[in-house]
Amino acid sequence: MRTLVYILLTFGFIIGCNTSKPAATANTNEQLDATKLSDTVTIANDDLEYEIIIIEPGFNFWLASRAKPEGFYSQEYLENRNRIYVTEWNSRVIQPQRYNPNLYEMQIDYQPQIDYGYDVNYKLYNYFIYFQLTYKQQLAGFVPRI
């Protein structure tokens, strides 16, 4: 009988120690898990007739979990950095003997006189940061950081 009481107390203690997760946390975790599965980010604007497709394993998850939130940087800041990064990126694409052609496959047609909007500049900038951190590259004279 005494053993049965100890077993019930131990079982009750184990159940009592189990914490429940709030609904918001579970929902956020589900969103991040879904983001891990999707490796493609498409940015489109029908008015300007352009489309950017980023196919990079892990970028979507990184964007949702580690990147600074939208609105953290101004659009002007993002545009300035993107100009620098795109120039260096395109320079590396045309030098396959010097830079890994598996990393720098295609040129990016980013025209500074076009207003691509905040969303495009935000995602493009964060892709450059993700790329530099993931592949240990440095596209400009400053170290990428988040």
CSV table of C-alpha atoms in Angstrom, one decimal:
chain,number,residue,atom,x,y,z
A,1,MET,CA,0.0,0.0,0.0
A,2,ARG,CA,2.8,2.4,0.9
A,3,THR,CA,4.5,1.7,-2.5
A,4,LEU,CA,1.2,2.5,-4.3
A,5,VAL,CA,1.0,5.9,-2.5
A,6,TYR,CA,4.7,6.7,-3.5
A,7,ILE,CA,4.0,5.8,-7.1
A,8,LEU,CA,0.9,8.0,-7.2
A,9,LEU,CA,2.7,10.9,-5.6
A,10,THR,CA,5.6,10.5,-8.0
A,11,PHE,CA,3.2,10.3,-10.9
A,12,GLY,CA,1.3,13.3,-9.7
A,13,PHE,CA,4.5,15.3,-9.2
A,14,ILE,CA,5.6,14.5,-12.8
A,15,ILE,CA,2.2,15.6,-14.2
A,16,GLY,CA,2.3,18.7,-12.1
A,17,CYS,CA,5.7,19.7,-13.4
A,18,ASN,CA,4.6,19.6,-17.0
A,19,THR,CA,4.2,23.1,-18.3
A,20,SER,CA,1.7,24.0,-21.0
A,21,LYS,CA,2.7,26.2,-23.9
A,22,PRO,CA,0.7,29.4,-24.6
A,23,ALA,CA,-1.3,29.3,-27.8
A,24,ALA,CA,0.6,32.3,-29.3
A,25,THR,CA,3.9,30.5,-28.9
A,26,ALA,CA,2.6,27.3,-30.5
A,27,ASN,CA,1.2,29.4,-33.4
A,28,THR,CA,4.6,31.2,-33.8
A,29,ASN,CA,6.4,27.9,-33.8
A,30,GLU,CA,4.1,26.5,-36.4
A,31,GLN,CA,4.8,29.6,-38.6
A,32,LEU,CA,8.5,29.2,-38.2
A,33,ASP,CA,8.3,25.5,-39.0
A,34,ALA,CA,6.3,26.3,-42.2
A,35,THR,CA,8.9,29.0,-43.0
A,36,LYS,CA,11.7,26.4,-42.7
A,37,LEU,CA,10.0,24.2,-45.3
A,38,SER,CA,9.6,27.0,-47.9
A,39,ASP,CA,12.9,27.8,-49.6
A,40,THR,CA,11.5,30.3,-52.1
A,41,VAL,CA,10.8,34.0,-51.6
A,42,THR,CA,9.0,35.7,-54.4
A,43,ILE,CA,8.8,39.5,-54.5
A,44,ALA,CA,6.5,40.9,-57.2
A,45,ASN,CA,5.1,44.2,-58.2
A,46,ASP,CA,2.7,44.3,-61.1
A,47,ASP,CA,2.9,48.0,-61.5
A,48,LEU,CA,6.6,48.0,-62.3
A,49,GLU,CA,6.5,44.6,-64.0
A,50,TYR,CA,9.3,43.0,-62.1
A,51,GLU,CA,9.8,39.9,-60.0
A,52,ILE,CA,12.6,38.8,-57.7
A,53,ILE,CA,12.7,35.1,-56.9
A,54,ILE,CA,15.2,34.0,-54.2
A,55,ILE,CA,15.6,30.3,-54.0
A,56,GLU,CA,17.9,29.7,-51.0
A,57,PRO,CA,17.5,27.0,-48.4
A,58,GLY,CA,17.1,28.5,-45.0
A,59,PHE,CA,16.6,32.2,-46.0
A,60,ASN,CA,12.9,32.3,-45.3
A,61,PHE,CA,13.5,31.0,-41.8
A,62,TRP,CA,16.4,33.3,-41.2
A,63,LEU,CA,14.3,36.3,-42.4
A,64,ALA,CA,11.5,35.4,-40.0
A,65,SER,CA,13.7,34.6,-37.0
A,66,ARG,CA,16.9,36.6,-37.1
A,67,ALA,CA,16.6,39.6,-39.4
A,68,LYS,CA,15.8,43.0,-38.0
A,69,PRO,CA,12.0,43.6,-38.3
A,70,GLU,CA,10.5,45.6,-41.2
A,71,GLY,CA,10.6,49.3,-40.4
A,72,PHE,CA,14.0,49.1,-38.5
A,73,TYR,CA,15.9,50.6,-41.5
A,74,SER,CA,14.7,53.4,-43.6
A,75,GLN,CA,14.1,52.8,-47.3
A,76,GLU,CA,16.9,55.3,-48.2
A,77,TYR,CA,19.4,53.3,-46.1
A,78,LEU,CA,18.3,50.0,-47.7
A,79,GLU,CA,18.5,51.5,-51.2
A,80,ASN,CA,22.0,52.8,-50.5
A,81,ARG,CA,23.3,49.5,-49.2
A,82,ASN,CA,21.6,47.5,-52.0
A,83,ARG,CA,23.3,49.7,-54.6
A,84,ILE,CA,26.7,48.9,-53.0
A,85,TYR,CA,25.9,45.2,-52.7
A,86,VAL,CA,24.5,44.8,-56.2
A,87,THR,CA,27.5,46.5,-57.7
A,88,GLU,CA,29.9,44.2,-55.9
A,89,TRP,CA,27.7,41.1,-56.6
A,90,ASN,CA,27.6,41.9,-60.4
A,91,SER,CA,31.3,42.5,-60.4
A,92,ARG,CA,31.9,39.0,-58.9
A,93,VAL,CA,29.5,37.3,-61.4
A,94,ILE,CA,31.6,38.5,-64.3
A,95,GLN,CA,34.8,37.2,-62.7
A,96,PRO,CA,34.1,33.4,-62.4
A,97,GLN,CA,37.9,32.6,-62.4
A,98,ARG,CA,38.3,34.8,-59.3
A,99,TYR,CA,35.0,34.2,-57.4
A,100,ASN,CA,33.1,30.9,-57.0
A,101,PRO,CA,30.7,30.7,-59.9
A,102,ASN,CA,28.5,28.4,-57.8
A,103,LEU,CA,27.9,31.3,-55.4
A,104,TYR,CA,27.6,34.1,-57.9
A,105,GLU,CA,25.5,32.7,-60.7
A,106,MET,CA,23.4,35.5,-62.1
A,107,GLN,CA,23.7,39.3,-62.3
A,108,ILE,CA,21.1,41.4,-60.5
A,109,ASP,CA,19.3,44.1,-62.6
A,110,TYR,CA,18.8,46.7,-59.8
A,111,GLN,CA,18.4,50.2,-61.2
A,112,PRO,CA,18.8,53.0,-58.6
A,113,GLN,CA,16.5,55.3,-60.4
A,114,ILE,CA,13.5,52.9,-60.0
A,115,ASP,CA,11.6,53.0,-56.7
A,116,TYR,CA,11.2,49.3,-55.9
A,117,GLY,CA,9.4,50.1,-52.6
A,118,TYR,CA,10.3,49.1,-49.1
A,119,ASP,CA,9.4,45.4,-49.2
A,120,VAL,CA,11.8,44.7,-52.1
A,121,ASN,CA,14.6,46.7,-50.7
A,122,TYR,CA,14.1,45.1,-47.3
A,123,LYS,CA,14.2,41.5,-48.6
A,124,LEU,CA,17.0,42.1,-51.0
A,125,TYR,CA,19.1,43.8,-48.3
A,126,ASN,CA,18.5,40.9,-45.9
A,127,TYR,CA,19.3,38.4,-48.5
A,128,PHE,CA,22.7,40.0,-49.0
A,129,ILE,CA,23.2,39.9,-45.2
A,130,TYR,CA,22.1,36.3,-45.0
A,131,PHE,CA,24.4,35.4,-48.0
A,132,GLN,CA,27.4,37.0,-46.5
A,133,LEU,CA,27.0,35.4,-43.1
A,134,THR,CA,26.1,32.0,-44.4
A,135,TYR,CA,28.9,31.7,-47.0
A,136,LYS,CA,31.4,33.8,-45.2
A,137,GLN,CA,31.7,36.4,-47.9
A,138,GLN,CA,32.1,40.2,-47.7
A,139,LEU,CA,30.5,42.1,-50.4
A,140,ALA,CA,31.5,45.6,-49.4
A,141,GLY,CA,34.0,47.4,-47.2
A,142,PHE,CA,32.0,46.8,-44.0
A,143,VAL,CA,31.3,43.6,-42.1
A,144,PRO,CA,27.6,42.4,-42.4
A,145,ARG,CA,25.7,42.2,-39.1
A,146,ILE,CA,22.2,41.8,-37.9
